[in-house]
Coordinates of C-alpha atoms in Angstrom, one line a residue:
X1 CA 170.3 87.4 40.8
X2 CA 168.7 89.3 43.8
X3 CA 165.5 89.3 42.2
X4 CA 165.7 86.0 40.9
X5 CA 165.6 84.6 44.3
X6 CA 162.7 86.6 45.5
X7 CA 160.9 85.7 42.6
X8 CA 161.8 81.8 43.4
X9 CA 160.8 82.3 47.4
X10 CA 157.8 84.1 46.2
X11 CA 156.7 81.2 43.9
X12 CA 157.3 78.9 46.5
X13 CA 155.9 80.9 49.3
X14 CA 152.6 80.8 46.9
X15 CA 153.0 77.4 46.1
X16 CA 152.5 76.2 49.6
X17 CA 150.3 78.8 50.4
X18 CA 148.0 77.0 48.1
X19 CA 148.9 73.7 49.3
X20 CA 147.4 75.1 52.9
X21 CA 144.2 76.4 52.1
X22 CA 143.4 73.2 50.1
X23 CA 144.3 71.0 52.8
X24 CA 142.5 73.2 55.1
X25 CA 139.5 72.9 53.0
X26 CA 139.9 68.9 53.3
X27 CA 140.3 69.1 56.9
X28 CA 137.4 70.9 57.7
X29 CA 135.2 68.5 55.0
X30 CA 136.5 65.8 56.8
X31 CA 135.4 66.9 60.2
X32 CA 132.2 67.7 59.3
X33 CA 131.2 64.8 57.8
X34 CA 133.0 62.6 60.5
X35 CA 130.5 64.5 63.0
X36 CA 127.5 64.6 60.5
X37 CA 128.5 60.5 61.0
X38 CA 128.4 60.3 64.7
X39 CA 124.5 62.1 64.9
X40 CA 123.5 59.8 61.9
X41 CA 124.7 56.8 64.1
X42 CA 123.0 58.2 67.4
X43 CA 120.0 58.8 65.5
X44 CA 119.9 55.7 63.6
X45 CA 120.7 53.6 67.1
X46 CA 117.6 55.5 68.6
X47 CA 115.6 54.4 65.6
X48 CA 116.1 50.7 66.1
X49 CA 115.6 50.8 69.9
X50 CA 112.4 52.9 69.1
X51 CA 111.4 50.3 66.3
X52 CA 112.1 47.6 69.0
X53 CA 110.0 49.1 71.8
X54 CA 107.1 49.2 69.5
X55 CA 107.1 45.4 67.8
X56 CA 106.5 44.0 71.8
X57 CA 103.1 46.5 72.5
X58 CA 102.3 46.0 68.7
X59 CA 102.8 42.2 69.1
X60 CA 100.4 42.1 72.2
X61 CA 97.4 43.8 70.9
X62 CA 97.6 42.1 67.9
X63 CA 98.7 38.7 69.0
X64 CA 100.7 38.4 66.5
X65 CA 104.2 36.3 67.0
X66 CA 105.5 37.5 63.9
X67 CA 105.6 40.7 63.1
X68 CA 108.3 42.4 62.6
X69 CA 110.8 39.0 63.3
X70 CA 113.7 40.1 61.9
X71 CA 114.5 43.5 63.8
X72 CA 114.2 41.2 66.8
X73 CA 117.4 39.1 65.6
X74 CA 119.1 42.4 63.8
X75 CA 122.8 42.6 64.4
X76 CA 124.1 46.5 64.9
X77 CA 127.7 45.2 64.0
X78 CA 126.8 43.1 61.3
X79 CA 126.2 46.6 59.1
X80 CA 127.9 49.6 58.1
X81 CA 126.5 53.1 58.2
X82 CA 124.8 52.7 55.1
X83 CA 123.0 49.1 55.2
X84 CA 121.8 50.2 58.8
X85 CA 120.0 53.1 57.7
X86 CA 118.6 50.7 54.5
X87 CA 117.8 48.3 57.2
X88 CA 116.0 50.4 59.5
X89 CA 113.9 52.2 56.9
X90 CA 112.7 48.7 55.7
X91 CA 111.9 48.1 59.5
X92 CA 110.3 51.9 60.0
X93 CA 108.1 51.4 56.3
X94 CA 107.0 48.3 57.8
X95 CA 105.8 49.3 61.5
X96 CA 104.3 52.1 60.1
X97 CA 102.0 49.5 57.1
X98 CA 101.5 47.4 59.9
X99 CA 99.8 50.2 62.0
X100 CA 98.3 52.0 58.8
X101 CA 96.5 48.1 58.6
X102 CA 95.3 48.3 62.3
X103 CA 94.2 51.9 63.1
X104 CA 93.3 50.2 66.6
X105 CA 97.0 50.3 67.3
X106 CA 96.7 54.2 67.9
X107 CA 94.5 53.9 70.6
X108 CA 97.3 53.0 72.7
X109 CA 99.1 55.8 74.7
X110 CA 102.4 54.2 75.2
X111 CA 102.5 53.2 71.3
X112 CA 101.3 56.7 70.1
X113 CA 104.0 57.7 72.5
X114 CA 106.8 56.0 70.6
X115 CA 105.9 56.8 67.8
X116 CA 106.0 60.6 68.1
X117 CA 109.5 60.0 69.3
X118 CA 110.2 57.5 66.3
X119 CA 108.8 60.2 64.2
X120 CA 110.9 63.3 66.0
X121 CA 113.7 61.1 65.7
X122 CA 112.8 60.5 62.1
X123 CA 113.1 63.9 61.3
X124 CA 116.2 64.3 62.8
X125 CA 117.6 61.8 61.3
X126 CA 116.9 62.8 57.5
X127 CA 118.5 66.2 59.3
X128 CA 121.4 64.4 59.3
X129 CA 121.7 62.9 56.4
X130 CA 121.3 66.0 54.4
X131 CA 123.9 67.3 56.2
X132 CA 126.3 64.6 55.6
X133 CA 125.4 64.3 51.7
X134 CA 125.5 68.2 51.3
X135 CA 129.2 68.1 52.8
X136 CA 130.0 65.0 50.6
X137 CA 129.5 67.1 47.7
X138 CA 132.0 69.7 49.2
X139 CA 134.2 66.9 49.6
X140 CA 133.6 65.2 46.4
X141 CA 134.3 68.2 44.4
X142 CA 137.3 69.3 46.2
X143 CA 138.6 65.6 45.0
X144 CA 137.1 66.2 41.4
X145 CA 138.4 69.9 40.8
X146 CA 141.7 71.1 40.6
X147 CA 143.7 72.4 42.0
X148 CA 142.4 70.8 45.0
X149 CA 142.6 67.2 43.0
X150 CA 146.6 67.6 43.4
X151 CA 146.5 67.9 47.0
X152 CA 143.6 64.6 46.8
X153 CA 147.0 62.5 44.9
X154 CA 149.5 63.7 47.8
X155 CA 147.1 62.9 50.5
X156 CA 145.3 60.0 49.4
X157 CA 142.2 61.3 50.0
X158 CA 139.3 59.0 48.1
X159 CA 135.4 59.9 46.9
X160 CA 132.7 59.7 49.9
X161 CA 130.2 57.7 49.5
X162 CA 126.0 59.4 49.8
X163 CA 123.6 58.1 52.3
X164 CA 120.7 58.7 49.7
X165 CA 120.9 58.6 45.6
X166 CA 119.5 62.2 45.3
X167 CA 123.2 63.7 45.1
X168 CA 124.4 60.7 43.2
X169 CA 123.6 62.4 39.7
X170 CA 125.7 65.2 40.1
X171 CA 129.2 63.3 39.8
X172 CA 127.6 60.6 36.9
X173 CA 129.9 62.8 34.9
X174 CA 132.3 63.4 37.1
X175 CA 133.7 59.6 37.5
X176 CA 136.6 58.4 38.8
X177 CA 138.9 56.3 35.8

C-alpha cells in the first residue's frame, strides 16, 4: 500500500513536472517573439518615416508630383504587422527604382543621408525578422510535437504566423486538420 502511494505521488510529481517545463518552454517562445514584435514595429515605423523624408527631396529635384503618392496617404493603423512590412517593401523597391532611374538623385547629401539610414535600418529590420521567424519555428514545433502538443490543447495556444515564406515549407507537412 505504502509503495503504491509513492509510486502514485511520484507519477504525479512527474506528470506535472512535465507539464512545467513545457509551459516554460511556451512562455519563454512567447516572450521572445512578442519582443522580436516590438523591434520589427520600431524598425518598420522608422522605415516609413525614412521612406517619407525622402519622396519630398526626391519630389523636388525631380519635379515630379507623383511619385511615390500613396506612402503619402498610407494609414499605420489601417495594417497589421505583416501587410505593413508588405507595404513598406513595395514603398522601399520603389524609391530605390526610382533613384536606380535618376542617378542624379545621389548627388544630394541630405538624400544619400537618408538613405544610409533607410538602408542601416533596412538591415536591422531583416535582423528582426529572422529572429521572429526562427523563434516561430520553436513555437510552431512545440505546438506540432508532443508532448508539448498536450500542453498547446490545455492552453489554447495556436500556430504563429512567418513574416517571410522561407520558413513556410517546413510545416507544409506539418498542417493543422
Amino acid at each position: 500500500m505504502f509503495y503504491t502511494i509513492v509510486g502514485i505521488i511520484t507519477g504525479i510529481a512527474f506528470i506535472l513536472l512535465i507539464i512545467a517545463i513545457f509551459y516554460n518552454k511556451f512562455q519563454f517562445s512567447i516572450i521572445k517573439i512578442d519582443e522580436a514584435e516590438e523591434n520589427i514595429e520600431v524598425f518598420l515605423n522608422k522605415k516609413f518615416d525614412l521612406i517619407k523624408r525622402c519622396c519630398p527631396l526626391i519630389r523636388k529635384s525631380l519635379k515630379k508630383k507623383e511619385l511615390l503618392s500613396d506612402i503619402d496617404t498610407l494609414n499605420v493603423e489601417d495594417f497589421n504587422h505583416f501587410e505593413f512590412n508588405d507595404a513598406m517593401d513595395k514603398a522601399y523597391i520603389d524609391l530605390f527604382k526610382v533613384i536606380d532611374e535618376n542617378e542624379k538623385l545621389l548627388k544630394s547629401k541630405p538624400l544619400t543621408a537618408i538613405l544610409d539610414e533607410l538602408n542601416d535600418n533596412e538591415d536591422d529590420l531583416v535582423a528582426s525578422i529572422k529572429f521572429y521567424n526562427d523563434t516561430v519555428v520553436e513555437f510552431n514545433k512545440l505546438i506540432m510535437s508532443f508532448p508539448s502538443n498536450i500542453i498547446r490543447l490545455i492552453f489554447r495556444y495556436k500556430r504563429k504566423e512567418f513574416y517571410s515564406h522561407e520558413k513556410r515549407e517546413i510545416f507544409e507537412i506539418l498542417k493543422e486538420n
